[in-house]
Coordinates of C-alpha atoms in Angstrom, one line a residue:
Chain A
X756 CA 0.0 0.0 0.0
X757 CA 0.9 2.9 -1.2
X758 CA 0.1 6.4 1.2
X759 CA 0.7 9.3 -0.7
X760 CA 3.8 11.2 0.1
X761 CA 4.7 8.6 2.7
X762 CA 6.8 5.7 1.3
X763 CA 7.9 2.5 3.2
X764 CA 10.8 0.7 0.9
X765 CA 13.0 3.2 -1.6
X766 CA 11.6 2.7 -4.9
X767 CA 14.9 4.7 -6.1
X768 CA 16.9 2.1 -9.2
X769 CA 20.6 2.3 -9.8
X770 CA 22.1 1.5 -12.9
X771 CA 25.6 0.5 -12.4
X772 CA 28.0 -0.4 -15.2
X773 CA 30.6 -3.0 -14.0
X774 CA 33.8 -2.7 -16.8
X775 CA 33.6 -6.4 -18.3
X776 CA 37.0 -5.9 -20.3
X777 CA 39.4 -8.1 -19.7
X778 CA 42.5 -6.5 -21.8
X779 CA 44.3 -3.8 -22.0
X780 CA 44.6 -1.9 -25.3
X781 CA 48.2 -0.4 -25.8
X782 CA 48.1 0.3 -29.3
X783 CA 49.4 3.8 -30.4
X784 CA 48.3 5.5 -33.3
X785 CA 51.1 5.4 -35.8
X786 CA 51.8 8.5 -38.6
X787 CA 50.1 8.4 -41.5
X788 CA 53.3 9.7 -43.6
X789 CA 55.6 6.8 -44.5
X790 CA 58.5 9.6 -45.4
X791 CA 60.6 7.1 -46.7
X792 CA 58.2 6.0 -49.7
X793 CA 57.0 9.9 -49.5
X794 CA 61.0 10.8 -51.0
X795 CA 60.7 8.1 -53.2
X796 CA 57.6 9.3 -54.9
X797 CA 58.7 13.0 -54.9
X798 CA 62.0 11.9 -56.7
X799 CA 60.3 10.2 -59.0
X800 CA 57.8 13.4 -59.5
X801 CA 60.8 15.6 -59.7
X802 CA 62.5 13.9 -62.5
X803 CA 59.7 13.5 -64.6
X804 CA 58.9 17.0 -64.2
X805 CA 62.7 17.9 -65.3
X806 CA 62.6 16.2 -68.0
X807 CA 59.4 17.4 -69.2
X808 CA 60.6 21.0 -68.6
X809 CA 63.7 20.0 -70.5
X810 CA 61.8 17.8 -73.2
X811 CA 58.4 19.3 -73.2
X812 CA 58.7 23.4 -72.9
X813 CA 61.9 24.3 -72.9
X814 CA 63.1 22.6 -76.1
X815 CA 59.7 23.1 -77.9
X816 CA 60.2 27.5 -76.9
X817 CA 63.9 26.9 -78.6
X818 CA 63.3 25.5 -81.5
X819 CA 60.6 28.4 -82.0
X820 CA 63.3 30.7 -80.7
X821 CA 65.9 28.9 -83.3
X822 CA 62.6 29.1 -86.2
X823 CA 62.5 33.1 -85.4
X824 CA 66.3 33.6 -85.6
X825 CA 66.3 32.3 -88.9
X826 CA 63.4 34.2 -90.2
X827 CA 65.0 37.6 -88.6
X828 CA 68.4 36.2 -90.6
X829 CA 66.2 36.1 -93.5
X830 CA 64.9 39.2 -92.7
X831 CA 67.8 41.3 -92.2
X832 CA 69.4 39.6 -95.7
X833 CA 66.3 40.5 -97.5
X834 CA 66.5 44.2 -95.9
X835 CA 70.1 44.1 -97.2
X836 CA 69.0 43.3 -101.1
X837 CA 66.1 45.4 -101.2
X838 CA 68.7 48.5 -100.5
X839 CA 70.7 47.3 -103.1
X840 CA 67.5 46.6 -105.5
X841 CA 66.4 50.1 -105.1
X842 CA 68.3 51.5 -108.1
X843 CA 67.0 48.5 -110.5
X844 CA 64.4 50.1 -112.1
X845 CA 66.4 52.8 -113.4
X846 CA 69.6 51.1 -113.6
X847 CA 67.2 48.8 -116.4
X848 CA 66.0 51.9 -117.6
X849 CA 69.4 52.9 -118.5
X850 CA 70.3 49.5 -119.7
X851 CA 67.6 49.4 -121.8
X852 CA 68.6 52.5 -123.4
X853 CA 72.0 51.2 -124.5
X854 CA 71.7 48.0 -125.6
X855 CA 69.9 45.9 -127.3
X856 CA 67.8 44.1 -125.1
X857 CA 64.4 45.3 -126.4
X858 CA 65.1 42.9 -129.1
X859 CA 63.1 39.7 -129.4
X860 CA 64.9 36.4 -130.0
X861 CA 64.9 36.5 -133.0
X862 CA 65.9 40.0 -133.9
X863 CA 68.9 39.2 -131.3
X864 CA 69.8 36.1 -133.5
X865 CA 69.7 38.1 -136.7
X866 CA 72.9 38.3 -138.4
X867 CA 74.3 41.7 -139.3
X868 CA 73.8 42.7 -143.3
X869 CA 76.9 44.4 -142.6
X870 CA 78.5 41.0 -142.1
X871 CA 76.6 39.4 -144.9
X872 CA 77.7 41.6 -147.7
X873 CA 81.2 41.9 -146.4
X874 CA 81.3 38.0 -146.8
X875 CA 79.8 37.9 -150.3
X876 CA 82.5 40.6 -151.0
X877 CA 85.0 38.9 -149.4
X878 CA 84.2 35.3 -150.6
X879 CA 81.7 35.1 -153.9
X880 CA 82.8 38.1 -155.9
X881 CA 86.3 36.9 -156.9
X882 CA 85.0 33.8 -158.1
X883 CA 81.9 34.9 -160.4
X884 CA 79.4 37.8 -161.5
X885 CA 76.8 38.1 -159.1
X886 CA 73.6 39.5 -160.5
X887 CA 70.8 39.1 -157.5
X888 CA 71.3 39.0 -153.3
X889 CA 68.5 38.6 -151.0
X890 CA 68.7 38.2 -147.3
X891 CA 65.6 37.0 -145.2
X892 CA 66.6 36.4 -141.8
X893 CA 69.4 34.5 -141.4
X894 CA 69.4 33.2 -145.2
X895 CA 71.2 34.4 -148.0
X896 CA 69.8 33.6 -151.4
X897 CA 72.4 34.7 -154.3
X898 CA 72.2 34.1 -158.2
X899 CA 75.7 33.7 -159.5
X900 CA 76.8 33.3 -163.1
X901 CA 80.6 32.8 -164.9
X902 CA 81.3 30.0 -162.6
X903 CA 83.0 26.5 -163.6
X904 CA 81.6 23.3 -161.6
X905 CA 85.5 23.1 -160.0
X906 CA 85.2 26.7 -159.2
X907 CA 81.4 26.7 -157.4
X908 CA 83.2 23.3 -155.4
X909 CA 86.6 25.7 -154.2
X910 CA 83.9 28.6 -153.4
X911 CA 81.1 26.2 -151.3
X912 CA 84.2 24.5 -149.7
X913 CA 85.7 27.7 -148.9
X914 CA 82.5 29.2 -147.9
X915 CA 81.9 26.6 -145.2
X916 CA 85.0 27.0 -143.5
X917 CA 83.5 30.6 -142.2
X918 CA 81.9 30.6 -138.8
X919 CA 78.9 31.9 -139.4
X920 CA 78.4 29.7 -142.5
X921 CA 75.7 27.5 -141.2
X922 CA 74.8 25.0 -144.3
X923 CA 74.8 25.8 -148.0
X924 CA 72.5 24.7 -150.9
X925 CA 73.3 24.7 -154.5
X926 CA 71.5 25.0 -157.4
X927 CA 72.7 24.8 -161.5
X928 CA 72.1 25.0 -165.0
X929 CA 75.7 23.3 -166.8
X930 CA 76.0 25.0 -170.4
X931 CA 77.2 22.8 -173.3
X932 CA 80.9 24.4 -172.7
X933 CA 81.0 23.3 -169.1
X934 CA 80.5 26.5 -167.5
X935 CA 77.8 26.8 -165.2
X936 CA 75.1 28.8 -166.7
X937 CA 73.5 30.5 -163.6
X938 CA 74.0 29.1 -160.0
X939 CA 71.4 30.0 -157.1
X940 CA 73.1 29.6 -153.8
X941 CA 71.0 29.6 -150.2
X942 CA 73.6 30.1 -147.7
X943 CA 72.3 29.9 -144.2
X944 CA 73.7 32.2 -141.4
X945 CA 74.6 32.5 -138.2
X946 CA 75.6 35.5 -135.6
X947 CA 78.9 35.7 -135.0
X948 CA 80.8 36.0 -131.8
X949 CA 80.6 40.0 -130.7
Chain B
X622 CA 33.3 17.0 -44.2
X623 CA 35.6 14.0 -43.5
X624 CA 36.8 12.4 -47.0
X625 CA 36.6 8.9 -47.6
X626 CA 39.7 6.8 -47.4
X627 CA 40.8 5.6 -50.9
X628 CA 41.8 2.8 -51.8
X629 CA 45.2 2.5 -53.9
X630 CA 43.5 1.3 -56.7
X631 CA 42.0 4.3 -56.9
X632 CA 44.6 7.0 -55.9
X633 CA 46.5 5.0 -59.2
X634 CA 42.9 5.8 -61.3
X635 CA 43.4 9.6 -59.9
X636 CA 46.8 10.1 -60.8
X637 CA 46.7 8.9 -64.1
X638 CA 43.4 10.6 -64.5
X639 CA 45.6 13.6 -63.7
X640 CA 48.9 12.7 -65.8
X641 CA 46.2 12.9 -68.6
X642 CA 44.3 15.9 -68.3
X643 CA 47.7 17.7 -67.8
X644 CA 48.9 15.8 -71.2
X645 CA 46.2 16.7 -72.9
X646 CA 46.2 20.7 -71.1
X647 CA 49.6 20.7 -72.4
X648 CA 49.0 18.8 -76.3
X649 CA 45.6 21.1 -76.7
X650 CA 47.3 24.9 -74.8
X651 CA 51.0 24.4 -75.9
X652 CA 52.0 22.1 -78.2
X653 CA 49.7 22.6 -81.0
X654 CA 50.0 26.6 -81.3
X655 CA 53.4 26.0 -80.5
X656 CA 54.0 23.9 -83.7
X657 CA 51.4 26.1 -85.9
X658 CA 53.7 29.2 -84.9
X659 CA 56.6 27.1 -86.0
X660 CA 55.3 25.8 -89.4
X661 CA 53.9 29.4 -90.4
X662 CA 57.9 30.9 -89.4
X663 CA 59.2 28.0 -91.3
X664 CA 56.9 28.8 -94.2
X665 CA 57.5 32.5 -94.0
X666 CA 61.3 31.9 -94.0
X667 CA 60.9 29.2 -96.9
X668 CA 59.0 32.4 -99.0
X669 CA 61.7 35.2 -98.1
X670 CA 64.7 32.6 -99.1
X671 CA 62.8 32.1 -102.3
X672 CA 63.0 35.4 -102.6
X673 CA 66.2 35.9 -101.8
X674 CA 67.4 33.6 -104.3
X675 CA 65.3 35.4 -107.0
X676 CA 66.6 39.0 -105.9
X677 CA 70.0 37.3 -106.0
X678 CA 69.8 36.6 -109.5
X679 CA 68.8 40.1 -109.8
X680 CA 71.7 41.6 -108.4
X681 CA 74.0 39.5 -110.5
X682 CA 72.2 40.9 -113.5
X683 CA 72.3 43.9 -112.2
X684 CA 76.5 43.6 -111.7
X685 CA 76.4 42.5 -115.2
X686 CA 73.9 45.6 -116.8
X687 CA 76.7 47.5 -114.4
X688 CA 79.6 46.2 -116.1
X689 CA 78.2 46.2 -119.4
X690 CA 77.2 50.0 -119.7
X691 CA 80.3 51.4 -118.0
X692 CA 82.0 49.7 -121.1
X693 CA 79.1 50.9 -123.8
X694 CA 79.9 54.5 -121.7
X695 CA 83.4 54.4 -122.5
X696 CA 82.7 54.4 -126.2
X697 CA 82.8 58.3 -128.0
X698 CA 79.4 59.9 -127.4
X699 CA 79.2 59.9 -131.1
X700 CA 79.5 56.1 -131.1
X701 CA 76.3 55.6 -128.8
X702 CA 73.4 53.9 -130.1
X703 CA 70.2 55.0 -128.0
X704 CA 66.6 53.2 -127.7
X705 CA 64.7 56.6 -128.6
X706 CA 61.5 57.4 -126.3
X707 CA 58.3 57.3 -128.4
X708 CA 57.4 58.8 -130.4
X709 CA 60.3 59.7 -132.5
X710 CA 59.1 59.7 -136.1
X711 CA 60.2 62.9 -137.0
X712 CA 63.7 62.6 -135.7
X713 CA 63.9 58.9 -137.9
X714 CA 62.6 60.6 -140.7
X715 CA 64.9 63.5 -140.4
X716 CA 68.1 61.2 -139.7
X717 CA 67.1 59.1 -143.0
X718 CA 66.6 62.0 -144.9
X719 CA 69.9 64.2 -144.3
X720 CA 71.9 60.6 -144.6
X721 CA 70.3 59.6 -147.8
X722 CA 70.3 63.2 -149.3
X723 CA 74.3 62.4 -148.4
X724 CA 74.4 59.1 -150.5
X725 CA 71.9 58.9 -153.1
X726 CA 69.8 61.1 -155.5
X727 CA 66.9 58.9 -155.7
X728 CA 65.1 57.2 -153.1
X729 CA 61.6 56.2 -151.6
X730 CA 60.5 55.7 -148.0
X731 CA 57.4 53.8 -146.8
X732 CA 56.8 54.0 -142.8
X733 CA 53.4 52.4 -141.6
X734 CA 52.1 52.9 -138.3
X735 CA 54.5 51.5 -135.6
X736 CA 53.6 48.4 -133.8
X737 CA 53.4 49.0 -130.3
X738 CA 54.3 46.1 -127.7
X739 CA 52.6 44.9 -124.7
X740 CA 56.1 45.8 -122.7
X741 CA 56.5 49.1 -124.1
X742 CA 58.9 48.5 -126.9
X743 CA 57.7 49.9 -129.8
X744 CA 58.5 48.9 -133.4
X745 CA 59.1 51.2 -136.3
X746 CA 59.4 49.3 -139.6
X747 CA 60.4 51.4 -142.2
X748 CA 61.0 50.4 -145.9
X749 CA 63.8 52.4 -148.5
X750 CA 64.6 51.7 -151.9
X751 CA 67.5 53.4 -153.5
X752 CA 69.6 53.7 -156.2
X753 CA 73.4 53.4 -154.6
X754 CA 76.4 54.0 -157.2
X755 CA 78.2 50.8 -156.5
X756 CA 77.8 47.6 -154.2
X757 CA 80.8 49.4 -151.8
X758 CA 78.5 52.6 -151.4
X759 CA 75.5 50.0 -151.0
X760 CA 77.7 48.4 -148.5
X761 CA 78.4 51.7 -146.4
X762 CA 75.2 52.9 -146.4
X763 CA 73.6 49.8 -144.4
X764 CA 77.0 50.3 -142.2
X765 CA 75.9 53.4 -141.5
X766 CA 72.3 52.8 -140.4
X767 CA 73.4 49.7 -138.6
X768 CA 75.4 52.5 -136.8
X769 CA 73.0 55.3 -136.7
X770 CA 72.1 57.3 -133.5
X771 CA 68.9 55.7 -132.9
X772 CA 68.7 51.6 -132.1
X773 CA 67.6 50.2 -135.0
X774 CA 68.1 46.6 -136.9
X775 CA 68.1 46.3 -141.3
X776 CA 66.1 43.2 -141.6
X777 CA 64.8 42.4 -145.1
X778 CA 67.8 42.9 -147.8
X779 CA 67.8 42.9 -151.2
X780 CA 70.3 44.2 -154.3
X781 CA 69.8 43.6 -157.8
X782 CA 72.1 45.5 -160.4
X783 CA 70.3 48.5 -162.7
X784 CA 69.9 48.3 -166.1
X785 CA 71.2 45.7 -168.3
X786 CA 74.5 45.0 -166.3
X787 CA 73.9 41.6 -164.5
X788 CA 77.2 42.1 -162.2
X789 CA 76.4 43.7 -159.1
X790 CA 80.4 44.5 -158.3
X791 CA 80.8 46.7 -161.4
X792 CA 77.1 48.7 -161.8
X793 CA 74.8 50.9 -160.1
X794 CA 72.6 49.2 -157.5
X795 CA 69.1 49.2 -156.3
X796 CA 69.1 48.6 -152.6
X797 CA 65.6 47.7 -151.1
X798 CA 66.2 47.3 -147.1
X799 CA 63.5 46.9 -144.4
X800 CA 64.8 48.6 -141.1
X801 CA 63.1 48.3 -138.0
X802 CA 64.0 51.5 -135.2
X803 CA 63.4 50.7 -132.3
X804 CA 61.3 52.7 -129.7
X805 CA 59.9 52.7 -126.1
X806 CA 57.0 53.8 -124.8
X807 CA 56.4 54.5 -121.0
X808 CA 53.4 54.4 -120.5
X809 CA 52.7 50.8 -122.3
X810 CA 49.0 49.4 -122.6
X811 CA 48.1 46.5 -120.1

């Protein structure tokens, strides 16, 4: 029985923990940095990062660097030139003005009439009466008359021997006496040395 | 925030992970522009050596033009043949006048337009016939225009004996000669 504010027995419960281990724990918590295998690592990560500096940037920037020196080399040579080019156009001008270099090929390659009546001169008229001379070009058409077959031989022989005696052609009429009636001779030319 | 422990495999995953993103940072930000600056330098060099070479060539024509006039400007002033300016009819005509008047009696002179050049060079063809007292004086008088004051070049030749002689060495000739002078104009078409 219970009287209200009175109690007879303590109702009042304890809890009480009694330690039930039995061992003692010494264990120590160890570092977590193992510095040995730490330097190992680092090496490694330092010599891999040399040599990609060496490898990766710093020979990459100097063959760029070794690319730009020759293009400033080039550069420089060209500035060089175009100082010396500046008087071309009227150094051509002048040249132009002198000589013959207007000319096209084949007024270049023509052979002086000078020349080619000098030769005929020289060559044809002590051997026969020449009665026509044409000159195209570099060909020389002649008629020739009063010449004996041994005579037109001695003059083509002769006439090759001349340097700017390309090639000769022959053309004739024998009369009954054995001189040659007419003779038509193509002589082609070439420009002599200047 | 407490960060879960990893295992190896996975650091390994992470650092290789890493090792490629910086290969790839360094392939995509560096290495690429790196070589495209390299190539366009080569290629620029590669242009101004071609050039070079070409404006090398010039210069040794241009030591050779050098050479050639100082000799052609050695020669008498009398002796120099000049590439007239166009358009220089009147002075041709005037030169082939007083030098035929000095030569021959009789003579005829055709001169069609000139023919002018896409470069400027401008061709004056002009055709004489005359009546020379021997094949010598025929001789001299080409000489002469070969060596006239204005550049010029006797093309088409041709000398036939007058009358009924048939030997040109001992006769009057008839010389017909096509001469071209030479010309330039400066302001050419294009």
């Amino acid at each position: 029985m219970e009287i209200k504010g009175l109690s007879l027995t303590s109702q009042k419960k304890e809890t009480k923990t009694i330690a039930n281990k039995r061992t003692m724990n010494f264990a120590y918590h160890k570092s977590a940095i193992d510095w040995k295998r730490l330097s190992i690592v680092l090496g490694i990560v330092v010599i891999v990062l040399v040599l990609f500096l060496k490898f990766g940037i710093v020979d990459q920037l100097a063959r760029k660097n070794a690319a730009l020196d020759r293009l400033s080399d080039c550069q420089n040579q060209l500035a060089v030139i175009n100082t010396k080019m500046a008087k071309y156009n009227d150094l051509k001008a002048e040249y132009d003005r002198y000589t013959d270099a207007r000319l096209n090929e084949n007024e270049t390659f023509l052979i002086s009439r000078v020349d080619v009546l000098e030769i005929i001169e020289d060559y044809v008229m002590s051997y026969g009466t020449i009665s026509n001379v044409k000159i195209r070009g570099n060909t020389v058409s002649l008629t020739i008359d009063g010449l004996s077959l041994e005579e037109a031989g001695e003059l083509f022989e002769e006439m090759l021997e001349h340097e700017q005696v390309v090639d000769i052609e022959l053309s004739y009429a024998n009369s009954p006496d054995g001189d040659i009636a007419t003779m038509n001779m193509v002589i082609e030319m070439q420009k002599g040395a200047e | 925030m407490k960060m879960p422990k990893l295992s190896p495999r996975e650091i390994v995953m992470i650092v290789f992970l890493v090792i490629l993103l910086i290969a790839v940072i360094y392939y995509m930000a560096f290495l690429t522009p790196l070589e495209a600056d390299i190539a366009a330098i080569e290629t620029e060099t590669a242009n101004l050596d071609a050039q070079i070479v070409s404006y090398q060539e010039k210069l040794a024509q241009m030591n050779r033009m050098e050479q050639e006039l100082k000799e052609i400007k050695a020669k008498p002033e009398d002796e120099l043949i000049e590439l007239a300016p166009y358009d220089n009819l009147i002075e041709v005509v005037t030169l082939l006048d007083d030098f035929l008047r000095q030569h021959t009696e009789q003579y005829s002179l055709t001169h069609p337009d000139p023919k002018i050049g896409d470069d400027g060079t401008v061709r004056r063809i002009i055709t004489m016939q005359l009546r020379c007292d021997s094949y010598d004086d025929a001789l001299a008088i080409v000489r002469d225009l070969t060596d006239s004051k204005w550049r010029c070049v006797v093309t088409d030749t041709e000398l036939h004996p007058i009358g009924e002689a048939e030997d040109l060495s001992r006769t009057q000739v008839n010389l017909k000669i096509t001469i071209t002078f030479y010309e330039l104009d400066n302001q050419p078409k294009q």
